[in-house]
Amino acid sequence: MIRTLGPNLSAPHLSANDPGFIAVHRAIGEIAAGRPVIIRDGLQAVLASPIDGGPILSGRMTLTAARAGYLGLEPAPTVVEAEPDRAVLSAIAMADAADVGRHMRAGSIANAASELAKMAERVPAMTLGSASSAPPGTLAAHAGDVLSFRHALAATQRPIASAPVPLAAGATANVTAFRNAIGGTVTAVVVGDIDRGALVRVHSACVTGDILGSLKCDCGAQLRLALGRICSEGGIVLYTAQEGRGIGLANKLRAYALQDKGLDTVDANIALGFHDDERDYAAAGNVLAQLGLSSIRLMTNNPTKAAGLATQGISVEPVPLIGPVTPDNERYLATKKTRSGHHL
Ligand SMILES: Nc1nc2c(ncn2[C@@H]2O[C@H](COP(=O)(O)OP(=O)(O)OP(=O)(O)O)[C@@H](O)[C@H]2O)c(=O)[nH]1
């Protein structure tokens, strides 16, 4: 049983109506579309553009601590200075080996640039240019607001619509779409009367496993097992939009390509500049609280997930959820056990 010390009371610095929050939301859209944005901090202002899709602004590019460490540099946020060439910079940002020349420790603007790229589901490496060269109308966001954004966003989940849905797993669920201030969803699938100690699965989206039936992971099998259990015993599946452990589908497919070259699932994430797991459980905790639950039996083998929900003020008793081991997912599951500490 994982017990909490109390709800997470640290107040977000931003609220969804603040101009700073709205500016970051728009900046994420710009980066997702491959357009540069200005990032300000105090009197400083820098133009930033994603290496995977945006224009190359110069040979200066941000790297996360994870990517810097992977390249053999000090594992700290870094700015490299290289030839202003897409192939050279892309190799430094995401190839499995690359030579880095001049580099220096990154400041808050470069950190915010990498964070914006992550939130736009791009590789977290941004080329940097002079803000004075930005075309009129270029969006600007403040570095501090970028770095506070996720925390503020998690508190904005609201139920939008509900309907009964008959499930192949054997019961009719009440399905509710929760939406946050920028449209991100958590889907709550509720069967039966929910009370203290309810059986809950907080499932991270996996298009390949859940929908396509990929055999590389155990996600689809776990989802079906969890739906089967709530249909027979009552409970909740929260389907959260955290594809690829929070890096997004395109980056997960990049990670798969690196895995085919020999990296395991943890190192593939790190090679792309991400943590091995980019998820947090603030949105899921927020939705569980709105469903009136402060104490749950959580179907998971992942101690980080149980601890993540506990920091949101939910008392968690983990319940194992073991899918079949197959030749295709054997290595993936072994890595989850030995490197990510899953109880398998
Ligand atoms: N980055 C990355 N994500 C993956 C990979 N395989 C599956 N995923 C994603 O991992 C998430 C599921 O995480 P898992 O670690 O399998 O399981 P978990 O949810 O942490 O743990 P359980 O609660 O025990 O299932 C989903 O978002 C999948 O899209 C992979 O090789 N790389």
Short mmCIF file of C-alpha atoms and ligand atoms in Angstrom, two decimals:
data_model
loop_
_atom_site.label_atom_id
_atom_site.label_comp_id
_atom_site.label_asym_id
_atom_site.label_seq_id
_atom_site.Cartn_x
_atom_site.Cartn_y
_atom_site.Cartn_z
CA MET A 1 0.00 0.00 0.00
CA ILE A 2 1.44 3.36 -0.99
CA ARG A 3 0.29 6.11 1.36
CA THR A 4 0.45 9.77 0.60
CA LEU A 5 1.55 12.61 2.81
CA GLY A 6 -1.41 14.67 1.64
CA PRO A 7 -2.57 16.31 -1.56
CA ASN A 8 -0.13 18.13 -3.75
CA LEU A 9 -0.78 21.66 -2.58
CA SER A 10 1.85 23.52 -4.57
CA ALA A 11 -0.17 26.15 -6.40
CA PRO A 12 0.34 26.54 -10.14
CA HIS A 13 2.04 29.81 -11.04
CA LEU A 14 -0.32 30.18 -13.99
CA SER A 15 -4.04 29.82 -14.51
CA ALA A 16 -5.69 28.94 -17.80
CA ASN A 17 -6.97 32.49 -18.31
CA ASP A 18 -3.61 34.19 -17.84
CA PRO A 19 -2.20 35.78 -21.00
CA GLY A 20 1.04 33.88 -20.30
CA PHE A 21 -0.79 30.53 -20.37
CA ILE A 22 -2.56 31.42 -23.61
CA ALA A 23 0.73 32.53 -25.17
CA VAL A 24 2.35 29.18 -24.32
CA HIS A 25 -0.62 27.25 -25.73
CA ARG A 26 -0.30 29.18 -28.99
CA ALA A 27 3.47 28.74 -29.02
CA ILE A 28 3.02 24.95 -28.75
CA GLY A 29 0.77 25.12 -31.82
CA GLU A 30 3.40 27.12 -33.71
CA ILE A 31 6.19 24.67 -32.88
CA ALA A 32 3.93 21.73 -33.77
CA ALA A 33 3.40 23.42 -37.15
CA GLY A 34 7.17 23.92 -37.60
CA ARG A 35 7.08 27.73 -37.20
CA PRO A 36 9.61 29.50 -34.94
CA VAL A 37 8.55 31.38 -31.81
CA ILE A 38 10.23 34.01 -29.65
CA ILE A 39 11.07 33.02 -26.07
CA ARG A 40 11.70 35.84 -23.60
CA ASP A 41 13.30 35.96 -20.19
CA GLY A 42 13.79 39.38 -18.61
CA LEU A 43 15.48 41.56 -21.21
CA GLN A 44 16.63 38.61 -23.29
CA ALA A 45 14.68 37.31 -26.29
CA VAL A 46 15.61 34.46 -28.65
CA LEU A 47 13.93 32.98 -31.72
CA ALA A 48 13.62 29.17 -31.55
CA SER A 49 12.74 26.62 -34.23
CA PRO A 50 12.37 22.80 -34.00
CA ILE A 51 15.12 20.80 -35.72
CA ASP A 52 12.55 18.26 -36.95
CA GLY A 53 10.39 20.42 -39.15
CA GLY A 54 11.26 24.08 -38.61
CA PRO A 55 13.71 26.32 -40.47
CA ILE A 56 17.38 26.18 -39.41
CA LEU A 57 18.00 29.56 -37.73
CA SER A 58 21.73 29.14 -37.03
CA GLY A 59 24.26 26.50 -35.93
CA ARG A 60 23.27 27.04 -32.28
CA MET A 61 20.94 24.34 -31.01
CA THR A 62 19.55 23.29 -27.62
CA LEU A 63 19.96 19.76 -26.25
CA THR A 64 18.32 18.31 -23.15
CA ALA A 65 20.38 16.89 -20.30
CA ALA A 66 19.37 13.40 -21.46
CA ARG A 67 20.68 13.93 -25.00
CA ALA A 68 23.86 15.66 -23.78
CA GLY A 69 24.59 12.73 -21.46
CA TYR A 70 23.90 10.26 -24.27
CA LEU A 71 26.50 12.05 -26.42
CA GLY A 72 29.09 11.79 -23.64
CA LEU A 73 28.80 15.42 -22.47
CA GLU A 74 27.95 16.55 -18.96
CA PRO A 75 24.29 15.51 -18.47
CA ALA A 76 22.97 19.06 -18.24
CA PRO A 77 20.89 21.23 -20.58
CA THR A 78 23.34 22.26 -23.29
CA VAL A 79 23.64 24.55 -26.32
CA VAL A 80 25.89 23.27 -29.11
CA GLU A 81 27.48 25.41 -31.82
CA ALA A 82 27.93 23.56 -35.09
CA GLU A 83 27.69 24.10 -38.83
CA PRO A 84 24.27 25.63 -39.64
CA ASP A 85 23.36 22.60 -41.72
CA ARG A 86 20.25 20.47 -41.23
CA ALA A 87 22.01 17.12 -41.63
CA VAL A 88 24.78 18.05 -39.17
CA LEU A 89 22.38 19.43 -36.56
CA SER A 90 19.88 16.57 -36.97
CA ALA A 91 22.70 14.08 -36.37
CA ILE A 92 23.62 15.90 -33.14
CA ALA A 93 19.96 16.02 -32.09
CA MET A 94 18.92 12.44 -32.76
CA ALA A 95 21.34 10.13 -34.60
CA ASP A 96 22.64 7.19 -32.59
CA ALA A 97 26.18 8.62 -32.64
CA ALA A 98 27.34 12.13 -33.47
CA ASP A 99 30.37 14.39 -33.00
CA VAL A 100 29.71 17.51 -30.97
CA GLY A 101 32.07 20.43 -31.27
CA ARG A 102 31.73 23.61 -29.22
CA HIS A 103 29.10 23.49 -26.52
CA MET A 104 28.08 25.36 -23.38
CA ARG A 105 25.62 25.05 -20.50
CA ALA A 106 22.11 26.20 -21.51
CA GLY A 107 20.20 28.95 -19.72
CA SER A 108 16.49 29.30 -19.01
CA ILE A 109 15.52 30.28 -22.57
CA ALA A 110 17.17 27.22 -24.09
CA ASN A 111 15.55 25.05 -21.41
CA ALA A 112 12.17 26.52 -22.20
CA ALA A 113 12.80 25.93 -25.93
CA SER A 114 13.39 22.20 -25.34
CA GLU A 115 10.31 22.00 -23.10
CA LEU A 116 8.17 23.68 -25.78
CA ALA A 117 9.42 21.16 -28.34
CA LYS A 118 8.46 18.29 -26.01
CA MET A 119 4.98 19.70 -25.48
CA ALA A 120 4.62 19.97 -29.28
CA GLU A 121 5.71 16.29 -29.50
CA ARG A 122 8.82 17.21 -31.46
CA VAL A 123 12.38 16.08 -30.73
CA PRO A 124 13.55 18.43 -27.93
CA ALA A 125 16.27 20.19 -29.93
CA MET A 126 15.64 23.73 -31.18
CA THR A 127 17.88 25.88 -33.36
CA LEU A 128 18.25 29.41 -32.01
CA GLY A 129 18.35 32.75 -33.82
CA SER A 130 18.10 36.45 -33.19
CA ALA A 131 14.67 37.66 -32.08
CA SER A 132 15.22 40.83 -34.13
CA SER A 133 15.13 38.71 -37.31
CA ALA A 134 11.65 37.33 -36.48
CA PRO A 135 8.94 38.19 -39.00
CA PRO A 136 6.23 40.58 -37.71
CA GLY A 137 3.50 38.66 -35.90
CA THR A 138 5.81 35.92 -34.59
CA LEU A 139 4.35 34.55 -31.38
CA ALA A 140 6.25 35.15 -28.15
CA ALA A 141 6.09 33.33 -24.81
CA HIS A 142 7.89 33.83 -21.53
CA ALA A 143 10.37 31.12 -20.43
CA GLY A 144 8.91 30.99 -16.90
CA ASP A 145 5.40 30.48 -18.28
CA VAL A 146 6.61 27.67 -20.54
CA LEU A 147 8.20 25.90 -17.59
CA SER A 148 5.02 26.29 -15.42
CA PHE A 149 2.59 25.33 -18.16
CA ARG A 150 2.19 21.56 -17.65
CA HIS A 151 1.48 21.98 -13.96
CA ALA A 152 -1.18 24.61 -14.63
CA LEU A 153 -2.73 22.55 -17.44
CA ALA A 154 -3.21 19.42 -15.32
CA ALA A 155 -5.67 21.24 -13.06
CA THR A 156 -7.98 22.19 -15.94
CA GLN A 157 -9.65 18.82 -16.70
CA ARG A 158 -13.44 19.22 -16.91
CA PRO A 159 -16.15 16.65 -17.77
CA ILE A 160 -17.64 17.60 -21.14
CA ALA A 161 -20.06 14.82 -22.12
CA SER A 162 -21.12 11.34 -20.97
CA ALA A 163 -22.99 8.43 -22.53
CA PRO A 164 -23.61 4.74 -21.82
CA VAL A 165 -21.48 2.49 -24.08
CA PRO A 166 -21.93 -1.31 -24.26
CA LEU A 167 -18.48 -2.94 -24.20
CA ALA A 168 -17.36 -6.17 -25.86
CA ALA A 169 -15.80 -7.00 -22.48
CA GLY A 170 -19.29 -7.68 -21.15
CA ALA A 171 -20.93 -4.67 -19.47
CA THR A 172 -22.30 -1.25 -20.30
CA ALA A 173 -19.95 1.50 -19.16
CA ASN A 174 -20.68 5.13 -18.52
CA VAL A 175 -18.05 6.86 -20.67
CA THR A 176 -17.14 10.48 -19.88
CA ALA A 177 -14.84 12.70 -21.93
CA PHE A 178 -12.81 15.05 -19.73
CA ARG A 179 -11.12 17.88 -21.60
CA ASN A 180 -8.40 20.25 -20.46
CA ALA A 181 -7.98 23.94 -21.30
CA ILE A 182 -6.22 23.17 -24.58
CA GLY A 183 -8.44 20.28 -25.66
CA GLY A 184 -6.39 17.30 -24.39
CA THR A 185 -8.56 14.42 -23.23
CA VAL A 186 -8.80 11.87 -20.47
CA THR A 187 -11.57 9.32 -21.11
CA ALA A 188 -13.19 7.82 -18.02
CA VAL A 189 -14.80 4.39 -18.57
CA VAL A 190 -16.86 3.63 -15.46
CA VAL A 191 -18.67 0.36 -14.74
CA GLY A 192 -20.93 0.00 -11.72
CA ASP A 193 -21.07 2.08 -8.55
CA ILE A 194 -17.72 3.58 -7.70
CA ASP A 195 -16.65 3.81 -4.11
CA ARG A 196 -13.58 3.96 -1.89
CA GLY A 197 -11.06 1.29 -2.95
CA ALA A 198 -12.45 1.08 -6.50
CA LEU A 199 -10.54 -0.98 -9.03
CA VAL A 200 -8.84 1.48 -11.44
CA ARG A 201 -6.62 1.22 -14.49
CA VAL A 202 -4.81 4.42 -15.54
CA HIS A 203 -3.89 3.44 -19.09
CA SER A 204 -1.48 5.41 -21.29
CA ALA A 205 -2.49 5.60 -24.94
CA CYS A 206 -0.71 3.20 -27.26
CA VAL A 207 -2.02 3.48 -30.83
CA THR A 208 0.19 0.61 -31.97
CA GLY A 209 -0.68 -1.77 -29.12
CA ASP A 210 -4.25 -0.77 -28.20
CA ILE A 211 -5.63 -0.20 -31.70
CA LEU A 212 -3.35 -1.89 -34.22
CA GLY A 213 -2.69 -4.98 -32.10
CA SER A 214 1.11 -4.53 -32.14
CA LEU A 215 2.95 -7.44 -30.54
CA LYS A 216 5.97 -5.30 -29.58
CA CYS A 217 4.46 -4.24 -26.24
CA ASP A 218 1.93 -5.53 -23.69
CA CYS A 219 -0.31 -2.44 -23.84
CA GLY A 220 -3.23 -3.88 -25.82
CA ALA A 221 -3.30 -7.05 -23.70
CA GLN A 222 -3.27 -5.00 -20.48
CA LEU A 223 -6.09 -2.77 -21.73
CA ARG A 224 -8.28 -5.77 -22.57
CA LEU A 225 -7.49 -7.45 -19.24
CA ALA A 226 -8.37 -4.26 -17.36
CA LEU A 227 -11.64 -3.78 -19.27
CA GLY A 228 -12.52 -7.43 -18.56
CA ARG A 229 -11.91 -6.95 -14.84
CA ILE A 230 -13.97 -3.78 -14.51
CA CYS A 231 -16.79 -5.40 -16.49
CA SER A 232 -16.95 -8.30 -14.05
CA GLU A 233 -16.12 -6.49 -10.78
CA GLY A 234 -16.94 -2.83 -11.43
CA GLY A 235 -14.32 -0.12 -11.67
CA ILE A 236 -12.74 2.49 -13.91
CA VAL A 237 -10.39 2.61 -16.86
CA LEU A 238 -8.95 6.09 -17.38
CA TYR A 239 -7.61 6.30 -20.91
CA THR A 240 -5.00 9.06 -20.91
CA ALA A 241 -3.44 10.75 -23.96
CA GLN A 242 0.15 9.94 -23.01
CA GLU A 243 1.19 8.05 -26.12
CA GLY A 244 4.70 6.62 -26.02
CA ARG A 245 5.11 7.26 -22.27
CA GLY A 246 4.44 10.93 -23.00
CA ILE A 247 6.69 11.49 -26.07
CA GLY A 248 3.95 11.17 -28.71
CA LEU A 249 3.47 8.68 -31.54
CA ALA A 250 6.03 10.10 -33.99
CA ASN A 251 8.77 10.05 -31.37
CA LYS A 252 7.76 6.55 -30.23
CA LEU A 253 8.18 5.37 -33.83
CA ARG A 254 11.61 7.07 -33.91
CA ALA A 255 12.40 5.18 -30.69
CA TYR A 256 11.27 1.91 -32.34
CA ALA A 257 13.68 2.59 -35.23
CA LEU A 258 16.52 3.03 -32.71
CA GLN A 259 15.43 -0.17 -30.93
CA ASP A 260 15.76 -2.01 -34.25
CA LYS A 261 19.40 -0.82 -34.25
CA GLY A 262 19.97 -2.43 -30.85
CA LEU A 263 18.97 0.13 -28.20
CA ASP A 264 16.49 -0.95 -25.55
CA THR A 265 13.28 1.00 -24.89
CA VAL A 266 14.89 3.12 -22.13
CA ASP A 267 18.03 4.07 -24.06
CA ALA A 268 16.03 4.79 -27.23
CA ASN A 269 14.05 7.47 -25.36
CA ILE A 270 17.23 8.95 -23.89
CA ALA A 271 18.97 8.96 -27.29
CA LEU A 272 16.16 11.18 -28.58
CA GLY A 273 16.59 13.61 -25.69
CA PHE A 274 13.71 12.42 -23.49
CA HIS A 275 13.61 10.90 -20.03
CA ASP A 276 12.90 7.17 -20.14
CA ASP A 277 9.37 8.08 -19.03
CA GLU A 278 7.97 11.58 -19.60
CA ARG A 279 4.58 10.96 -17.99
CA ASP A 280 3.19 12.61 -14.94
CA TYR A 281 -0.07 11.65 -13.27
CA ALA A 282 -1.44 15.06 -12.34
CA ALA A 283 -4.27 14.99 -14.90
CA ALA A 284 -5.28 11.43 -13.95
CA GLY A 285 -5.19 12.36 -10.25
CA ASN A 286 -7.31 15.41 -10.98
CA VAL A 287 -9.95 13.33 -12.79
CA LEU A 288 -10.00 10.66 -10.05
CA ALA A 289 -10.59 13.40 -7.48
CA GLN A 290 -13.49 14.75 -9.57
CA LEU A 291 -14.93 11.22 -9.65
CA GLY A 292 -14.84 11.32 -5.84
CA LEU A 293 -11.99 8.84 -5.40
CA SER A 294 -9.17 9.37 -2.93
CA SER A 295 -8.37 5.69 -2.40
CA ILE A 296 -8.02 3.14 -5.21
CA ARG A 297 -6.79 -0.33 -6.11
CA LEU A 298 -4.63 0.43 -9.13
CA MET A 299 -4.12 -2.23 -11.79
CA THR A 300 -0.43 -1.73 -12.59
CA ASN A 301 3.01 -3.31 -12.36
CA ASN A 302 4.67 0.09 -12.53
CA PRO A 303 5.79 1.49 -9.15
CA THR A 304 6.44 4.92 -10.69
CA LYS A 305 2.81 5.15 -11.79
CA ALA A 306 1.58 4.18 -8.30
CA ALA A 307 3.93 6.73 -6.72
CA GLY A 308 2.94 9.40 -9.27
CA LEU A 309 -0.74 9.05 -8.34
CA ALA A 310 0.15 9.01 -4.65
CA THR A 311 1.81 12.43 -5.02
CA GLN A 312 -1.56 13.66 -6.34
CA GLY A 313 -3.22 12.83 -3.03
CA ILE A 314 -4.60 9.42 -4.02
CA SER A 315 -4.04 6.48 -1.70
CA VAL A 316 -2.96 3.62 -3.97
CA GLU A 317 -2.93 -0.12 -3.47
CA PRO A 318 -1.23 -1.68 -6.52
CA VAL A 319 -2.86 -4.76 -8.08
CA PRO A 320 -0.78 -6.73 -10.65
CA LEU A 321 -1.92 -6.69 -14.29
CA ILE A 322 0.20 -9.22 -16.16
CA GLY A 323 -0.25 -9.80 -19.89
CA PRO A 324 1.21 -12.72 -21.83
CA VAL A 325 4.96 -12.88 -22.60
CA THR A 326 5.54 -13.56 -26.31
CA PRO A 327 8.71 -13.78 -28.45
CA ASP A 328 7.91 -10.28 -29.78
CA ASN A 329 7.53 -8.51 -26.41
CA GLU A 330 9.99 -10.59 -24.33
CA ARG A 331 12.87 -8.09 -24.56
CA TYR A 332 10.56 -5.11 -23.95
CA LEU A 333 9.16 -6.73 -20.79
CA ALA A 334 12.64 -7.71 -19.57
CA THR A 335 13.74 -4.07 -19.92
CA LYS A 336 10.64 -2.90 -18.01
CA LYS A 337 11.62 -5.25 -15.19
CA THR A 338 15.37 -4.69 -15.02
CA ARG A 339 15.66 -1.01 -15.96
CA SER A 340 12.28 0.54 -15.07
CA GLY A 341 11.62 -1.52 -11.93
CA HIS A 342 8.23 -2.93 -13.00
CA HIS A 343 6.97 -5.82 -10.88
CA LEU A 344 6.98 -8.50 -13.57
N1 LIG B 1 8.68 5.55 -25.64
C1 LIG B 1 8.17 4.33 -25.74
N2 LIG B 1 6.90 4.14 -25.35
C2 LIG B 1 6.40 2.89 -25.45
C3 LIG B 1 7.12 1.82 -25.98
N3 LIG B 1 6.31 0.72 -25.96
C4 LIG B 1 5.13 1.12 -25.43
N4 LIG B 1 5.18 2.42 -25.12
C5 LIG B 1 4.20 3.29 -24.47
O1 LIG B 1 4.26 2.99 -23.10
C6 LIG B 1 3.03 3.33 -22.49
C7 LIG B 1 2.66 2.15 -21.62
O2 LIG B 1 3.65 2.09 -20.65
P1 LIG B 1 4.22 0.75 -20.05
O3 LIG B 1 5.55 1.11 -19.49
O4 LIG B 1 4.10 -0.37 -21.04
O5 LIG B 1 3.26 0.37 -18.93
P2 LIG B 1 2.88 1.27 -17.77
O6 LIG B 1 1.59 1.89 -18.17
O7 LIG B 1 3.97 2.18 -17.38
O8 LIG B 1 2.79 0.21 -16.60
P3 LIG B 1 1.58 -0.72 -16.27
O9 LIG B 1 0.61 0.13 -15.50
O10 LIG B 1 2.14 -1.82 -15.45
O11 LIG B 1 1.03 -1.20 -17.57
C8 LIG B 1 2.07 3.66 -23.60
O12 LIG B 1 1.98 5.08 -23.68
C9 LIG B 1 2.77 3.12 -24.86
O13 LIG B 1 2.48 3.89 -26.02
C10 LIG B 1 8.45 2.05 -26.40
O14 LIG B 1 9.17 1.17 -26.83
N5 LIG B 1 8.91 3.33 -26.26
#
